[in-house]
Amino acid sequence: MAKFVNDPANFVTEMLEGLVRANPDTLEWDREYNIISAAGAANADRVRIVQGSGSGHEPAHVMAVGPGMLDAAVPGGVFAAPSMDQCLAGIRAMNGPKGVLYLVNNYQGDRMNWDMAQEMAEAEGIRVGKVVINDDVAVQDSTHTVGRRGVAGNFFVIKACGAASANGADLDTLVALGEKVNDNVRSMGVALSGCRPPAKQDPIFTLGENEVEFGVGIHGEPGRARIAMKSADELMTDVFELVAGDLPFNKGDRVALMVNGLGGTPISELYVLYRKAAELAEERGLTVVRNYVGEYCTALEMNGFSLTMLRLDDELEGLLDAPAQVPIRVF
Amino acid sequence: MAKFVNDPANFVTEMLEGLVRANPDTLEWDREYNIISAAGAANADRVRIVQGSGSGHEPAHVMAVGPGMLDAAVPGGVFAAPSMDQCLAGIRAMNGPKGVLYLVNNYQGDRMNWDMAQEMAEAEGIRVGKVVINDDVAVQDSTHTVGRRGVAGNFFVIKACGAASANGADLDTLVALGEKVNDNVRSMGVALSGCRPPAKQDPIFTLGENEVEFGVGIHGEPGRARIAMKSADELMTDVFELVAGDLPFNKGDRVALMVNGLGGTPISELYVLYRKAAELAEERGLTVVRNYVGEYCTALEMNGFSLTMLRLDDELEGLLDAPAQVPIRVF
């Protein structure tokens, strides 16, 4: 299957150009370092929040920039970490009297470049806070990762920290909050197909008609096993048990429940899956007080889904309810 | 590639169950006729708006139900018109002192069942208004259609009529408004893959690695031609010229521009395509005052996009700006 691309070398740039053309009043674009920022964010009197990671996971993270969410995103190439220079430029651009918070998903390349950028920024006297996200329970280590991978749970770290920053929280408070969200969120995904980065001729992996990559990573990293296809309910049950059993989520917990599409899955199927997830949560004695069904963190056109569950308290529930704005227009 | 389904016979029901579980406070579900309605819509003191069509096009139309949008949706099976009984039940459920407006995309099965339901409802003394949507410029007649097909332009009819109804417009005014939107909107789509209805073993059509169905219908109906793959910019240019040339859109026109994903296309690629569409609009002397990039009317997991363009005046621009609410949660 072909793709809608021009020169693959320009793919990310052209995507960003489209994004900024579609949001001329709310987004700004530093073309030198490919920094997408919310209009006016660099002058906001509060801690500013930046995230950088590989592209190909949209809407994460360039389409999560806006009031109450990220102040800026620093996208690398497709499935490639942003360079140290980009990360440093992102920190500098979002620097202010109250410091900068960066959020990084746990992949070696991303973490190394952000760590170096942090060191250099701190040598310039910039106050930098860091939150590492590693919510994926599928595997302990992975192709690009020591420790667990960071996936769609990242959305909740953005939403909570974005809301708290808007409320005036200081840098240390935001770091603690981000870590609290990460400590209370768990995810896992499955795929029915691979996907094809624009510059590659071949899919990152291939599956037979009745095979499932169970525990897939968002760059196509292997999961726990390649298993035979099951019904939607059976697959969701397996995933739910691993996610819920990991924290673990216990009877009486209030949760936010997310069924995230990996890019190529129809939203109708996501709702079929959500139906089962909500039923399983109820059976476990959990109260679902917020839900999210759609695409939040994808792997290009991969057909698959992930389940993310966040344990809430009054603080987190309030932060999820806070106003926010992103470039995506629903109506 | 497998799909996330249980018994295919229950696919639509399970999707609706998931949708209602995710929106318990805002949606109501009549299980007998599969009517999804906005909470309280049946008692609202205004003209109520209902749409019914085949499923598999989500978010159209069950996820377009809410304040300022549809009051109710009556989904048929996947790619199958709702039954006459469903349509009649939808009209009855939304009946009130000010009458009911139904919106129907131009497919023979849908129109026949809605026409019969309208006749029966009118025989019961219900005042019924109708707007037919036929925005697809690809072909004159098609597999299931005499005349042009109705596709994503339908979104703008919903948005405008939903806003006008909330503002208190009467039934005749809403019919005239819906027809005005339809008269000023044009669309066309292309596909890089078919899709597979849950109950079928095979895709509705297959394409070679470098083939494009140019002018595809949202049920896989053939377009104008099966052509060789081109770059994203070349494809968008071809589609844009046909859409813009059809109305035609002229220098000085204000427009709403939509790049709609057909279900399996990553949003990154949609923004690459939007970039080119916006550039072409500018070259033609059009002013893009509203834009929409994402999924509005899909064909399950089909990889493809459609372009929709609506000519605006002050009235339509104001209606697109009106508040609305749908079940899909972005943040």
XYZ file of C-alpha atoms in Angstrom:
662
model
C 0.000 0.000 0.000
C 1.346 3.381 -0.970
C 1.417 6.456 1.277
C 0.518 10.113 0.907
C 4.020 11.563 0.865
C 6.224 13.692 -1.313
C 9.993 13.480 -0.768
C 10.185 11.408 2.430
C 13.049 13.634 3.595
C 10.534 16.492 3.858
C 7.760 14.536 5.531
C 8.000 16.021 9.025
C 8.584 19.530 7.715
C 5.567 19.305 5.430
C 3.394 17.945 8.228
C 4.432 20.870 10.433
C 3.798 23.312 7.627
C 0.293 21.902 7.274
C -0.256 22.084 11.013
C 0.834 25.702 11.225
C -1.118 26.683 8.119
C -4.200 25.173 9.761
C -3.552 27.007 13.053
C -1.995 30.336 12.116
C -3.319 32.199 15.156
C -2.511 29.661 17.841
C 0.757 27.976 16.842
C 4.235 29.272 16.133
C 6.940 27.388 14.280
C 10.679 27.855 14.620
C 11.782 26.346 11.335
C 15.445 26.185 12.258
C 14.908 23.683 15.061
C 11.373 22.553 14.165
C 9.930 23.810 17.432
C 6.147 24.069 17.493
C 4.964 26.347 20.296
C 1.696 27.803 21.482
C 1.297 31.460 20.502
C 2.536 33.603 23.362
C 3.788 30.657 25.431
C 7.339 31.994 25.511
C 6.119 35.029 27.446
C 3.651 33.312 29.780
C 4.289 34.035 33.456
C 4.493 30.406 34.611
C 6.567 27.285 34.185
C 6.584 26.308 30.532
C 6.406 22.700 29.422
C 8.166 21.152 26.443
C 8.225 17.667 25.032
C 10.306 16.215 22.247
C 10.220 12.778 20.705
C 10.174 11.077 17.367
C 7.467 11.953 14.859
C 4.944 9.414 13.606
C 2.955 9.309 16.863
C 0.602 12.164 16.027
C -1.408 13.702 17.598
C 1.458 13.204 20.099
C 3.158 15.558 20.509
C 2.994 18.449 18.065
C -0.813 18.337 18.107
C -0.859 18.430 21.928
C 0.529 21.974 21.979
C -1.813 24.661 23.275
C -3.165 26.388 26.377
C -3.408 23.950 29.276
C -1.312 21.375 27.421
C 2.266 21.557 26.087
C 3.834 24.948 25.533
C 6.112 23.494 22.892
C 6.989 20.282 21.093
C 10.278 19.402 19.481
C 9.706 16.628 16.955
C 12.491 14.469 15.602
C 12.271 12.536 12.367
C 9.781 9.701 12.062
C 10.527 7.285 14.918
C 13.812 9.143 15.580
C 14.691 11.161 18.664
C 15.054 14.928 18.316
C 18.685 15.994 18.220
C 20.433 17.407 21.278
C 20.496 20.771 19.485
C 16.741 20.676 19.016
C 16.144 19.759 22.652
C 18.421 22.561 23.837
C 16.740 25.023 21.512
C 13.379 23.919 22.866
C 14.509 24.461 26.452
C 15.968 27.860 25.609
C 12.836 28.931 23.728
C 10.612 28.022 26.675
C 12.978 29.383 29.331
C 11.666 31.998 31.732
C 11.949 33.180 35.315
C 10.102 30.125 36.629
C 12.049 27.498 34.729
C 11.248 24.863 32.123
C 9.794 21.396 32.535
C 10.500 18.744 29.940
C 8.624 15.483 29.541
C 10.422 12.577 27.941
C 9.213 9.104 27.100
C 11.625 6.378 28.144
C 13.608 5.612 24.998
C 17.393 5.649 25.084
C 17.881 8.059 22.211
C 15.390 10.596 23.518
C 16.690 10.439 27.047
C 20.327 10.809 26.049
C 19.683 13.880 23.921
C 17.448 15.494 26.507
C 19.918 14.760 29.312
C 22.738 16.413 27.378
C 20.509 19.366 26.534
C 19.535 19.673 30.178
C 23.181 19.726 31.263
C 24.023 22.422 28.752
C 20.960 24.487 29.646
C 21.761 24.259 33.345
C 25.326 25.372 32.605
C 23.708 28.467 31.067
C 21.829 29.025 34.310
C 18.439 27.760 33.115
C 16.349 25.929 35.708
C 15.221 22.648 34.164
C 12.875 19.985 35.515
C 12.403 16.538 34.026
C 9.696 13.888 34.082
C 10.318 10.478 32.490
C 7.282 8.531 31.324
C 7.387 4.719 31.284
C 3.831 3.445 31.455
C 3.983 0.427 29.106
C 3.691 -2.810 31.080
C 4.329 -5.050 28.059
C 8.039 -5.693 28.478
C 10.829 -4.769 30.894
C 13.485 -3.829 28.304
C 12.950 -3.311 24.607
C 14.646 -2.582 21.294
C 15.319 1.064 22.089
C 14.748 1.028 25.818
C 16.231 0.016 29.126
C 13.250 -0.303 31.430
C 9.663 0.180 30.401
C 8.634 2.190 27.356
C 6.644 5.399 27.482
C 3.447 5.349 25.435
C -0.048 6.884 25.637
C 0.125 7.461 29.406
C 2.174 10.455 28.382
C -1.086 12.185 27.465
C -2.148 12.276 31.108
C 1.196 13.685 32.231
C 0.804 16.474 29.670
C -2.796 17.199 30.659
C -2.148 17.254 34.405
C 1.083 19.245 34.253
C -0.356 21.635 31.673
C -3.335 22.354 33.897
C -1.205 22.721 37.027
C 1.215 25.075 35.293
C -1.725 27.212 34.179
C -2.816 27.269 37.827
C 0.598 28.630 38.829
C 2.368 25.533 40.185
C 6.140 25.919 40.510
C 8.758 23.712 38.867
C 9.326 21.334 41.783
C 5.600 20.864 42.206
C 5.204 20.079 38.512
C 8.012 17.515 38.566
C 6.405 15.816 41.554
C 3.012 15.932 39.861
C 4.322 14.472 36.610
C 5.983 11.654 38.547
C 2.777 11.049 40.445
C 0.835 10.690 37.221
C 3.465 8.377 35.808
C 3.414 6.299 38.995
C -0.329 5.842 38.671
C -0.712 5.159 34.947
C -0.284 1.886 33.077
C -0.668 0.974 29.392
C -0.332 -1.843 26.925
C -0.936 -2.219 23.198
C -1.567 -4.851 20.557
C -1.164 -4.672 16.798
C -2.778 -6.402 13.848
C -0.371 -4.829 11.376
C 2.936 -3.039 11.179
C 3.353 0.358 9.593
C 5.761 1.897 7.130
C 7.857 4.963 7.896
C 7.795 7.268 4.854
C 11.472 6.751 4.052
C 11.264 2.950 4.108
C 10.019 0.657 1.420
C 8.986 -2.073 3.818
C 6.769 -2.346 6.876
C 8.612 -2.358 10.196
C 7.201 -5.837 10.748
C 4.656 -8.071 9.092
C 1.973 -10.245 10.595
C -0.058 -13.049 9.136
C -3.794 -12.622 8.628
C -4.546 -14.155 12.004
C -1.565 -12.999 14.045
C -1.413 -10.388 16.777
C 1.665 -8.670 18.171
C 0.696 -8.720 21.828
C 2.365 -5.917 23.759
C 3.621 -4.064 20.672
C 5.711 -0.895 20.993
C 4.802 2.320 19.199
C 7.839 1.960 16.933
C 6.974 -1.656 16.193
C 9.143 -3.040 18.983
C 8.230 -6.634 19.784
C 5.772 -7.282 22.560
C 5.447 -10.251 24.863
C 4.470 -12.714 22.177
C 3.065 -13.148 18.737
C -0.250 -14.827 19.308
C -3.164 -16.144 17.290
C -6.039 -13.764 16.663
C -8.817 -13.744 19.228
C -12.080 -11.896 19.485
C -12.036 -8.218 20.449
C -13.406 -9.097 23.877
C -10.793 -11.777 24.496
C -7.955 -9.494 23.446
C -9.223 -6.646 25.601
C -9.635 -9.010 28.540
C -6.021 -10.159 28.235
C -4.722 -6.603 27.945
C -6.937 -5.314 30.725
C -5.771 -7.952 33.177
C -2.124 -7.115 32.556
C -2.681 -3.364 32.829
C -4.965 -3.535 35.839
C -2.900 -6.168 37.606
C 0.329 -4.253 37.269
C -0.257 -1.184 39.428
C -2.410 -2.874 40.689
C -5.734 -1.117 40.350
C -7.935 -2.128 43.254
C -11.610 -2.240 44.072
C -12.844 1.245 44.856
C -10.264 3.037 42.699
C -11.468 5.884 40.527
C -9.857 5.734 37.088
C -9.515 7.449 33.744
C -9.819 4.844 30.999
C -8.367 5.343 27.534
C -8.721 3.166 24.453
C -6.199 4.607 22.035
C -6.059 3.779 18.341
C -2.588 3.162 16.901
C -3.388 4.951 13.639
C -5.108 2.522 11.284
C -7.971 1.269 13.426
C -11.511 2.499 12.756
C -13.048 4.371 15.665
C -16.032 1.993 15.489
C -13.727 -0.861 16.584
C -12.254 1.313 19.345
C -15.735 1.743 20.786
C -16.365 -2.013 20.581
C -13.153 -2.395 22.605
C -14.035 0.413 25.021
C -17.329 -1.316 25.754
C -15.446 -4.364 27.007
C -12.850 -2.336 28.907
C -15.574 -0.436 30.763
C -17.315 -3.707 31.594
C -14.083 -5.221 32.939
C -13.377 -2.119 35.007
C -16.822 -2.377 36.534
C -16.336 -6.068 37.298
C -13.095 -5.214 39.086
C -14.869 -2.640 41.221
C -13.255 0.369 39.540
C -15.203 3.548 38.896
C -14.529 5.040 35.479
C -14.921 8.780 35.950
C -13.245 9.945 32.733
C -12.879 8.152 29.422
C -10.982 8.736 26.214
C -11.647 6.849 22.986
C -9.737 7.860 19.889
C -6.193 8.517 18.741
C -3.781 9.981 21.276
C -0.465 8.271 20.580
C -0.113 6.406 17.304
C 2.422 4.538 15.201
C 1.671 5.975 11.755
C -0.966 3.731 10.132
C -0.492 0.735 12.441
C -3.720 -1.168 12.992
C -3.911 -1.728 16.714
C -5.029 -0.321 20.009
C -3.640 0.342 23.419
C -5.338 0.502 26.784
C -4.252 3.117 29.316
C -5.599 3.392 32.837
C -4.838 6.141 35.327
C -5.725 5.967 39.007
C -7.295 9.266 40.057
C -7.567 11.230 43.240
C -9.328 14.560 43.691
C -6.258 16.484 42.535
C -5.794 14.523 39.303
C -9.503 14.462 38.540
C -9.644 18.226 38.844
C -6.634 18.664 36.576
C -8.136 16.416 33.879
C -11.242 18.615 33.967
C -9.335 21.851 33.469
C -9.838 23.753 30.219
C -7.353 23.086 27.440
C -6.986 23.703 23.740
C -5.267 21.721 21.013
C -4.999 22.183 17.249
C -7.446 19.395 16.423
C -10.920 20.624 15.502
C -13.765 18.201 16.071
C -16.646 20.369 14.830
C -5.263 -8.339 8.437
C -7.695 -9.248 11.167
C -10.141 -6.872 12.843
C -11.181 -6.081 16.400
C -14.622 -7.660 16.341
C -16.634 -10.260 18.195
C -19.635 -11.761 16.423
C -19.910 -9.538 13.322
C -23.697 -9.640 13.673
C -23.310 -7.640 16.896
C -20.755 -5.142 15.604
C -22.991 -2.067 15.376
C -24.776 -2.866 18.629
C -21.466 -3.282 20.462
C -20.111 -0.047 19.009
C -23.226 1.784 20.201
C -22.955 0.171 23.612
C -19.379 1.427 23.859
C -20.425 4.881 22.711
C -23.202 5.134 25.262
C -21.049 3.689 28.052
C -18.487 6.404 27.252
C -21.150 9.143 27.253
C -23.703 8.143 29.861
C -24.760 11.698 30.694
C -25.074 13.099 27.206
C -26.377 10.286 24.970
C -29.478 8.130 25.061
C -29.947 4.864 23.224
C -33.202 3.314 22.101
C -32.069 -0.289 21.739
C -35.183 -1.412 19.902
C -34.494 0.791 16.873
C -30.842 1.642 17.568
C -31.578 5.353 17.860
C -28.795 7.383 19.441
C -30.070 10.745 20.680
C -28.716 13.669 22.633
C -29.925 13.700 26.219
C -33.033 15.831 26.450
C -33.258 16.410 22.692
C -36.724 14.895 22.482
C -38.038 17.686 24.710
C -36.108 20.602 23.245
C -38.321 23.493 22.133
C -37.041 23.726 18.572
C -36.909 21.757 15.351
C -35.071 18.501 15.969
C -32.674 17.036 13.449
C -32.147 13.378 12.685
C -29.889 11.543 10.300
C -29.738 7.885 9.418
C -27.347 6.038 7.180
C -25.204 2.962 7.098
C -22.639 2.399 9.821
C -18.907 2.196 9.134
C -18.519 5.930 8.474
C -17.847 6.942 12.070
C -17.650 9.545 13.480
C -20.546 10.104 11.011
C -23.214 9.981 12.195
C -23.677 8.507 15.652
C -20.681 10.489 16.941
C -22.090 13.729 15.521
C -25.013 13.678 17.960
C -25.029 16.435 20.561
C -26.017 20.026 21.280
C -25.644 22.178 18.168
C -25.279 19.089 15.960
C -27.662 16.164 15.329
C -30.416 15.487 17.825
C -30.453 11.844 16.832
C -28.820 9.331 14.516
C -30.345 6.135 13.199
C -27.542 3.830 12.090
C -28.112 0.885 9.799
C -25.745 -2.051 9.535
C -22.253 -1.537 8.186
C -22.642 0.063 4.758
C -26.376 -0.728 4.850
C -29.239 1.758 4.994
C -31.320 1.918 8.154
C -34.643 0.159 7.758
C -37.834 2.071 7.095
C -38.969 1.121 10.593
C -35.832 2.644 12.085
C -36.253 5.850 10.098
C -39.882 6.149 11.128
C -38.980 5.485 14.763
C -36.297 8.179 14.523
C -38.784 10.690 13.130
C -41.345 9.824 15.797
C -38.775 10.037 18.586
C -37.676 13.500 17.456
C -41.174 14.736 16.671
C -42.352 17.891 18.394
C -44.516 20.960 17.860
C -41.999 22.502 15.469
C -41.460 19.436 13.299
C -38.540 17.199 12.407
C -35.768 17.695 9.867
C -34.015 14.687 8.425
C -30.743 14.754 6.534
C -30.055 11.978 4.056
C -27.039 11.297 1.915
C -27.898 10.462 -1.657
C -27.866 6.670 -1.784
C -30.857 4.821 -3.190
C -31.409 2.562 -0.192
C -31.267 5.375 2.325
C -33.515 7.647 0.318
C -36.128 4.995 -0.326
C -36.435 4.077 3.341
C -36.477 7.694 4.489
C -39.058 8.641 1.854
C -41.373 5.856 2.967
C -40.858 6.800 6.612
C -41.606 10.422 5.782
C -44.841 9.466 4.059
C -45.948 7.379 6.991
C -44.985 10.065 9.501
C -46.841 12.727 7.542
C -49.873 10.457 7.467
C -49.656 10.539 11.277
C -49.676 14.330 11.146
C -45.988 14.852 11.804
C -44.357 17.786 10.003
C -41.231 16.492 8.276
C -38.552 18.380 6.361
C -35.854 16.758 4.235
C -32.414 17.749 2.980
C -30.583 15.505 0.523
C -26.772 15.740 0.455
C -24.901 14.983 -2.767
C -21.518 16.728 -2.582
C -19.266 14.152 -4.253
C -18.089 15.403 -7.656
C -16.344 12.144 -8.585
C -19.051 10.485 -10.645
C -22.570 11.236 -11.850
C -24.150 7.861 -11.009
C -22.660 5.111 -8.921
C -23.129 1.588 -7.592
C -25.808 2.549 -5.081
C -26.723 5.976 -6.398
C -28.551 7.816 -9.107
C -26.933 11.232 -9.195
C -24.016 12.280 -7.071
C -23.133 10.593 -3.781
C -23.279 12.303 -0.401
C -20.008 12.205 1.539
C -18.156 14.427 4.027
C -19.963 17.609 2.968
C -22.727 16.225 5.123
C -20.752 17.420 8.152
C -21.311 21.044 7.169
C -25.030 20.517 6.676
C -25.222 19.049 10.183
C -23.159 21.842 11.718
C -25.076 24.670 10.032
C -28.548 23.245 10.580
C -27.697 22.220 14.154
C -26.588 25.739 14.959
C -29.579 27.342 13.243
C -32.003 25.047 15.014
C -30.418 25.995 18.346
C -30.945 29.620 17.335
C -34.646 28.950 16.832
C -34.945 28.646 13.041
C -38.181 27.057 11.827
C -38.470 23.949 9.681
C -38.768 25.706 6.313
C -35.790 27.885 7.125
C -33.737 24.841 8.078
C -34.619 23.007 4.864
C -33.593 26.059 2.839
C -30.389 26.392 4.866
C -29.455 22.730 4.446
C -30.030 23.009 0.705
C -27.944 26.157 0.597
C -25.038 24.370 2.308
C -25.391 21.422 -0.037
C -25.457 23.773 -3.045
C -22.193 25.343 -1.919
C -20.178 22.308 -0.878
C -18.135 19.938 -3.034
C -16.029 16.884 -2.190
C -13.943 14.132 -3.709
C -11.902 11.263 -2.309
C -9.106 8.902 -3.249
C -8.126 5.568 -1.748
C -4.912 3.608 -1.432
C -6.677 0.570 -0.014
C -10.087 -0.986 0.352
C -11.579 -1.953 3.697
C -13.344 -4.977 5.084
C -16.813 -4.873 6.591
C -16.839 -7.004 9.754
C -19.120 -9.649 8.294
C -17.045 -10.139 5.145
C -13.912 -12.184 4.745
C -12.586 -10.105 1.877
C -11.847 -6.453 1.257
C -14.482 -4.596 -0.747
C -11.807 -4.014 -3.390
C -8.088 -4.508 -3.678
C -5.440 -2.237 -5.117
C -1.885 -2.919 -6.148
C 0.981 -1.345 -4.200
C 1.098 1.603 -6.569
C -2.532 1.998 -7.504
C -4.999 4.670 -6.452
C -8.788 4.576 -6.685
C -9.352 8.135 -7.844
C -12.785 9.397 -6.856
C -13.584 6.475 -4.537
C -16.925 6.238 -2.766
C -17.215 5.743 0.981
C -18.547 2.220 0.475
C -15.782 1.402 -1.952
C -17.761 2.396 -5.029
C -15.513 2.912 -8.042
C -14.287 6.395 -8.784
C -13.353 7.972 -12.080
C -10.362 5.788 -12.730
C -7.799 3.527 -11.201
C -4.558 5.435 -11.633
C -0.878 4.997 -10.842
C 0.360 6.360 -7.543
C 1.563 9.951 -7.537
C 3.060 12.160 -4.876
C 0.794 13.592 -2.189
C 1.045 17.025 -3.788
C 0.159 15.735 -7.244
C -2.830 13.792 -5.953
C -4.089 16.756 -3.956
C -3.646 19.023 -6.957
C -5.739 16.719 -9.127
C -8.470 16.413 -6.501
C -8.440 20.116 -5.713
C -8.878 21.118 -9.335
C -11.922 18.873 -9.722
C -13.511 20.041 -6.477
C -12.755 23.719 -6.968
C -13.646 23.685 -10.650
C -17.013 22.084 -10.108
C -18.918 24.719 -8.134
C -16.842 26.599 -9.278
C -15.048 28.326 -6.442
C -13.895 31.721 -7.634
C -11.286 34.261 -6.709
C -12.383 36.172 -3.646
C -14.521 33.358 -2.225
C -14.253 32.633 1.470
C -14.159 28.893 2.123
C -14.066 26.198 4.775
C -11.483 23.594 3.772
C -11.613 20.022 5.045
C -9.093 17.234 4.563
C -10.896 14.157 5.814
C -9.215 10.835 6.550
C -11.081 7.757 5.326
C -10.155 5.742 8.425
C -6.706 4.205 7.960
C -4.648 7.264 7.085
C -2.292 8.725 9.692
C -3.110 12.286 10.678
C 0.470 13.255 9.833
C -0.261 12.495 6.169
C -3.531 14.432 6.349
C -1.568 17.515 7.426
C 0.914 17.011 4.566
C -2.123 16.993 2.271
C -3.765 19.953 3.993
C -0.587 21.960 3.449
C -0.948 21.525 -0.303
C -4.696 22.143 -0.313
C -4.242 25.427 1.554
C -1.514 26.454 -0.892
C -3.747 25.657 -3.884
C -6.638 27.587 -2.350
C -4.395 30.582 -1.905
C -3.161 30.339 -5.503
C -6.766 30.320 -6.690
C -7.495 33.489 -4.718
C -9.672 31.763 -2.118
C -9.555 32.771 1.536
C -9.597 29.817 3.897
C -11.376 31.064 6.989
C -12.089 27.700 8.630
C -10.239 24.417 8.314
C -10.842 20.843 9.383
C -8.167 18.146 9.316
C -9.028 14.734 10.706
C -11.699 12.075 10.410
C -15.262 13.214 9.758
C -16.694 10.636 7.372
C -14.802 7.375 6.992
C -15.044 3.984 5.326
C -13.930 1.728 8.166
C -10.141 1.309 7.905
C -9.819 2.494 4.298
C -6.549 4.289 3.660
C -7.466 7.414 1.774
C -8.532 10.998 2.058
C -11.208 13.273 0.750
C -11.211 16.997 0.168
C -14.310 19.020 0.959
C -14.709 22.710 0.288
C -17.635 24.897 1.321
C -18.209 28.429 0.048
C -19.060 30.679 2.959
C -21.021 33.841 3.461
C -21.533 35.686 6.727
C -24.470 33.494 7.667
C -22.641 30.193 7.154
C -19.452 31.436 8.748
C -21.389 32.424 11.852
C -23.113 29.052 12.007
C -19.807 27.162 11.755
C -18.547 29.214 14.703
C -21.511 28.361 16.923
C -20.895 26.224 19.991
C -21.471 22.499 19.627
C -20.704 19.317 21.479
C -20.025 15.792 20.270
C -19.088 12.583 22.074
C -15.460 12.662 20.941
C -13.075 13.890 23.626
C -9.805 15.404 22.406
C -8.239 16.214 25.782
